[in-house]
mmCIF file of C-alpha atoms in Angstrom:
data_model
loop_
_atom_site.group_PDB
_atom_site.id
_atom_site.type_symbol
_atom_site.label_atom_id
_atom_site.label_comp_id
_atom_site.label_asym_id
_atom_site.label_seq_id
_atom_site.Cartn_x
_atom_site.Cartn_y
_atom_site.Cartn_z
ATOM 1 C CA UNK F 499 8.867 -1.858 -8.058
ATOM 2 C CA UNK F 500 8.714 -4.433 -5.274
ATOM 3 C CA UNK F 501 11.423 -4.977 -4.024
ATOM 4 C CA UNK F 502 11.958 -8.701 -2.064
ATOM 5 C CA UNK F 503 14.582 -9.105 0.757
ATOM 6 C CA UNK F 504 15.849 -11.424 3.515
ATOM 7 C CA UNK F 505 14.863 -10.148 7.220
ATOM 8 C CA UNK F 506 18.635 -11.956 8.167
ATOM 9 C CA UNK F 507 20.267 -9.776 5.864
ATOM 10 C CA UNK F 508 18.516 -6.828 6.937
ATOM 11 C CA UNK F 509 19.363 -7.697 10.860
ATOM 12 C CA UNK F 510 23.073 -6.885 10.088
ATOM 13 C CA UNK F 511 22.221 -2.961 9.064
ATOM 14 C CA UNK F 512 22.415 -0.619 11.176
ATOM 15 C CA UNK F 513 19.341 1.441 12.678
ATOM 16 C CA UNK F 514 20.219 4.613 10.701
ATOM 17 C CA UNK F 515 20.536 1.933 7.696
ATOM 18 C CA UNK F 516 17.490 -0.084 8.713
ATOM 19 C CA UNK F 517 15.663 3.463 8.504
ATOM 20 C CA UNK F 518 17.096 4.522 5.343
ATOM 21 C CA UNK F 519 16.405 1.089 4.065
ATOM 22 C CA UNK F 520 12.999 1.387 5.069
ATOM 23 C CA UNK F 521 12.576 5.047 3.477
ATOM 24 C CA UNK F 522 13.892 4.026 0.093
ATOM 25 C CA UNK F 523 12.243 1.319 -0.172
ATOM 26 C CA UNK F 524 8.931 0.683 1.476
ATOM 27 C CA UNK F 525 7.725 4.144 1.941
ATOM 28 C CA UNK F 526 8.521 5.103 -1.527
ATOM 29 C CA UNK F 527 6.563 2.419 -2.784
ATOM 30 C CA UNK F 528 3.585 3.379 -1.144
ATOM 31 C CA UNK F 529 3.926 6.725 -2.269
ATOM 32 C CA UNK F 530 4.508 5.769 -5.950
ATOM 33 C CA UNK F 531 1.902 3.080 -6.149
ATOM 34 C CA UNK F 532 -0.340 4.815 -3.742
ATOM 35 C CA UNK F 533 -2.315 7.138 -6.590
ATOM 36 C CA UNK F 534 -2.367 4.296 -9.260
ATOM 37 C CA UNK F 535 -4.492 2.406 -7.049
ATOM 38 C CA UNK F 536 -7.175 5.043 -6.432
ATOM 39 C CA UNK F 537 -7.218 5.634 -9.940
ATOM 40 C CA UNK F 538 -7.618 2.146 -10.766
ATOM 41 C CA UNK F 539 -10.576 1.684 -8.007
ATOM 42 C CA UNK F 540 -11.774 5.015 -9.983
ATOM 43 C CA UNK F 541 -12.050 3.826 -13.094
ATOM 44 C CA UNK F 542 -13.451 0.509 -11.693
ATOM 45 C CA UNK F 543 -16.317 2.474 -9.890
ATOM 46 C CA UNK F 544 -16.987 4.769 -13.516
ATOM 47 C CA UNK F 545 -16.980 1.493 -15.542
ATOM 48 C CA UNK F 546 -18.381 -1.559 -12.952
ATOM 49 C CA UNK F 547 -20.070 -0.447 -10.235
ATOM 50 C CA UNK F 548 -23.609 -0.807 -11.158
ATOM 51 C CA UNK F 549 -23.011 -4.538 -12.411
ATOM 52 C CA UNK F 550 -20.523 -5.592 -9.525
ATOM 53 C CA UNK F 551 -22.079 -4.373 -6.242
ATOM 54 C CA UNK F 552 -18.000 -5.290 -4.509
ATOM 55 C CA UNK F 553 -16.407 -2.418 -6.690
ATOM 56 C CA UNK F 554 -17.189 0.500 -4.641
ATOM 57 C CA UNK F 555 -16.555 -0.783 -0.837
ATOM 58 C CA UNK F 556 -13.236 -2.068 -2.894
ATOM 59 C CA UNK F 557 -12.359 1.926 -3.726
ATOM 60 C CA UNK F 558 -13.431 2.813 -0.032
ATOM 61 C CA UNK F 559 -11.262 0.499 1.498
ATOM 62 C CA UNK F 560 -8.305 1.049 -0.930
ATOM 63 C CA UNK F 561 -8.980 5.102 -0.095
ATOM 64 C CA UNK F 562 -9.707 4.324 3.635
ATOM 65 C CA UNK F 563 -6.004 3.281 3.486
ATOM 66 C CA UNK F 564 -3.977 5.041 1.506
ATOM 67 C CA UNK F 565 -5.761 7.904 3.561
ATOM 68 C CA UNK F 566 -4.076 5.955 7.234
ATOM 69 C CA UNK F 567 -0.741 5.518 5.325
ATOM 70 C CA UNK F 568 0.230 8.569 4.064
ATOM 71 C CA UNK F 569 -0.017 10.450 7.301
ATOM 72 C CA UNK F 570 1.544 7.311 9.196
ATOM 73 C CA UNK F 571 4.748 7.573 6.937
ATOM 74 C CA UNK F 572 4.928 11.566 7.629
ATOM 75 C CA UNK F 573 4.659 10.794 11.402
ATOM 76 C CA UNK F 574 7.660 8.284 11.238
ATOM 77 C CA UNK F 575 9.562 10.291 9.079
ATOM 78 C CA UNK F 576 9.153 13.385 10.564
ATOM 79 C CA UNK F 577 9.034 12.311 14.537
ATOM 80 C CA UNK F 578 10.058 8.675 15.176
ATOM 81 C CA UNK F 579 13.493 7.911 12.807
ATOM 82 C CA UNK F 580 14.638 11.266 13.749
ATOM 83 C CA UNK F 581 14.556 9.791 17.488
ATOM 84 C CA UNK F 582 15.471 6.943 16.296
ATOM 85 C CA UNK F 583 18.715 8.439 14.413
ATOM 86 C CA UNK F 584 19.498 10.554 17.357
ATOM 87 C CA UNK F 585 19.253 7.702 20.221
ATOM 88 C CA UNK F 586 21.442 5.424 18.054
ATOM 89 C CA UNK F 587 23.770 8.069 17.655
ATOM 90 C CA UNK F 588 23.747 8.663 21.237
ATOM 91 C CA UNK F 589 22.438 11.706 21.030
ATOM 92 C CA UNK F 590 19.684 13.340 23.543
ATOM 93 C CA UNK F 591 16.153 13.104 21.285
ATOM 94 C CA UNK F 592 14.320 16.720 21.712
ATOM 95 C CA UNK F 593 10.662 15.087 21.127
ATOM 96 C CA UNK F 594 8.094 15.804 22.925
ATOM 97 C CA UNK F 595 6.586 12.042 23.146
ATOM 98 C CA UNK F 596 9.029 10.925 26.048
ATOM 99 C CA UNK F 597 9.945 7.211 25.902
ATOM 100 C CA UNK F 598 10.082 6.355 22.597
ATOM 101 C CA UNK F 599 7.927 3.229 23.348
ATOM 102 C CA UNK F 600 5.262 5.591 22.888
ATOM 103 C CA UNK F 601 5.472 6.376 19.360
ATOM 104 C CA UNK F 602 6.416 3.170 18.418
ATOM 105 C CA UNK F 603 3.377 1.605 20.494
ATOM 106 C CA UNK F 604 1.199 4.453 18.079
ATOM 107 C CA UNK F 605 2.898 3.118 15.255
ATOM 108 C CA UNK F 606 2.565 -0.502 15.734
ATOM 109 C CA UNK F 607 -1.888 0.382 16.486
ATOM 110 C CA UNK F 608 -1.598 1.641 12.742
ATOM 111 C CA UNK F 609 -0.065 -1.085 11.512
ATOM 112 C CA UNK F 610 -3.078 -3.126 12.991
ATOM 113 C CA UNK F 611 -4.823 -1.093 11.596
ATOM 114 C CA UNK F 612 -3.612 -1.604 8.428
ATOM 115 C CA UNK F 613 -3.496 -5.255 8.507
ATOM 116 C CA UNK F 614 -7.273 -5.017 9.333
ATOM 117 C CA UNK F 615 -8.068 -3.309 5.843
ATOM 118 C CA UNK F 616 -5.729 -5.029 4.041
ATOM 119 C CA UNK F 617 -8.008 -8.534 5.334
ATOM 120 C CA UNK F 618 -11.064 -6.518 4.233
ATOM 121 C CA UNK F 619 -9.665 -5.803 0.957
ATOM 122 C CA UNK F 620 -8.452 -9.365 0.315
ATOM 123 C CA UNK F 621 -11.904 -10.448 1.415
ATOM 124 C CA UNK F 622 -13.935 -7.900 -1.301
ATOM 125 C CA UNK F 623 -11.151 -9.322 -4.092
ATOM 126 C CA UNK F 624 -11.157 -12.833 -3.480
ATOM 127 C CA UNK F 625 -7.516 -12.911 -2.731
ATOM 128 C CA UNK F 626 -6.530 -10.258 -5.555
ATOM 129 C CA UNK F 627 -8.782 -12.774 -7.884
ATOM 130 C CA UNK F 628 -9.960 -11.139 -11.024
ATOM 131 C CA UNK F 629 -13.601 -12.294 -11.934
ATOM 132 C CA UNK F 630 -14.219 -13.735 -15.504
ATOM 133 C CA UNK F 631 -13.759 -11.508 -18.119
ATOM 134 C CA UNK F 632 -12.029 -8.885 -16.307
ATOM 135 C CA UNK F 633 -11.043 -5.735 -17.826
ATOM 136 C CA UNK F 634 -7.237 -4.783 -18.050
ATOM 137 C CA UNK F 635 -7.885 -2.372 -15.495
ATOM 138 C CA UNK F 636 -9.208 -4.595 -13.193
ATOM 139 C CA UNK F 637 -6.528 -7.096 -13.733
ATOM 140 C CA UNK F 638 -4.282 -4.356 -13.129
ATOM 141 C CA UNK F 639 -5.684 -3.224 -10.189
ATOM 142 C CA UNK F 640 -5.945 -6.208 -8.326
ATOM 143 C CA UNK F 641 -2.083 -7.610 -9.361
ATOM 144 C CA UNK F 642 -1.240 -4.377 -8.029
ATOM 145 C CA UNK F 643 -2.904 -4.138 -4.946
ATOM 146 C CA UNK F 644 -1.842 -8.100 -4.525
ATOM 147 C CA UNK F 645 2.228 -6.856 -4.560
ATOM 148 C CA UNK F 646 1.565 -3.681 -2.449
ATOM 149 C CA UNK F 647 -0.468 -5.863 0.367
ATOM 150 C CA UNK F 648 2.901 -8.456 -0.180
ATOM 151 C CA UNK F 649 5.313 -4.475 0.435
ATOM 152 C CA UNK F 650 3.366 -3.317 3.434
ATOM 153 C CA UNK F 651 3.151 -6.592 4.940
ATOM 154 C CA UNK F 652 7.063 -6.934 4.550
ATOM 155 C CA UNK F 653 7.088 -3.293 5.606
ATOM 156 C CA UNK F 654 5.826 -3.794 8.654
ATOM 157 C CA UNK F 655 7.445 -7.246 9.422
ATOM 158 C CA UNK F 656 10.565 -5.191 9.643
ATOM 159 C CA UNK F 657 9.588 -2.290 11.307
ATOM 160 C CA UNK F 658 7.927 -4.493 14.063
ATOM 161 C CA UNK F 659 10.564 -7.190 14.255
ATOM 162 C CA UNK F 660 13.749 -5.472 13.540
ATOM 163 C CA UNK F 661 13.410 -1.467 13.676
ATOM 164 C CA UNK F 662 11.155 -1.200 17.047
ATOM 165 C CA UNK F 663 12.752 -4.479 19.043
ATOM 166 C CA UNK F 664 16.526 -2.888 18.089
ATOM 167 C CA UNK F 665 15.177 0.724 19.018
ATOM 168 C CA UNK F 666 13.754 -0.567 22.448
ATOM 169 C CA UNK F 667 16.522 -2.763 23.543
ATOM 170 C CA UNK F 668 19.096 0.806 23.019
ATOM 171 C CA UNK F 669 16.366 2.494 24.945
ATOM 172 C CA UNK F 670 16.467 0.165 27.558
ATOM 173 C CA UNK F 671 20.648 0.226 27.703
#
């Protein structure tokens, strides 16, 4: 479900609660909505593909990200909020990355990254525009893919604007 939120409300929380925010919300999404859109491009390639020449560069660039997500959100999970806990706990981070500018310069590339495909992806759909007659799957897919471009975009407005700029002015303290 998508969830909607105010970035002023979110500036009040916390970094550990920014993070968990984050985790609960955003990253979970992608995970649960993630494999519903490949198997909606799926079905669109079995059904469409031969009479709508956009259908399979559609699947490739709806694969081509989940494929750049999934490893992104292991990668903050796993490496950069644990940092981030630690420093904002005052704790002495372990990782091996150094400043932790770095990571969260890596992170920010895949975000542009992401933004890029997303702009391809709105490009091959029109804007998440159904053609005529439409199957329910296609309808579907594209009202889905329109509210998870709407989650990552919010996703990474607040890791960009809030998350990283509170983690780097602590770092800089």
């Amino acid at each position: 479900m998508l969830v909607e939120y105010a970035l002023p409300a979110l500036q009040q929380l916390s970094l550990i609660d920014l993070i968990d925010h984050i985790e609960a919300t955003h990253h979970q999404y992608i995970r649960d909505t993630a494999p519903l859109l490949v198997e909606y491009t799926e079905k669109m390639v079995h059904a469409h593909s031969d009479d709508h020449s956009e259908i399979k560069p559609l699947a490739h660039a709806v694969n081509q990200l989940i494929a750049e997500l999934m490893p992104h959100l292991m990668k903050e999970e796993r490496i950069l909020f644990p940092a981030i806990r630690s420093l904002s706990l005052g704790q002495p981070s372990t990782c091996c990355f150094g400043h932790v500018g770095n990571p969260i310069k890596m992170m920010q590339h895949e975000h542009d990254n992401a933004e890029h495909i997303l702009q391809t992806i709105r490009q091959i759909t029109n804007n998440y525009t159904p053609p005529e007659g439409a199957c329910s799957t296609w309808k579907t897919c594209y009202r889905t893919l329109a509210e998870f471009d709407t989650d990552l975009q919010a996703h990474i407005n607040v890791e960009d604007t809030l998350l990283f700029s509170k983690t780097l002015d602590l770092q800089s303290m």
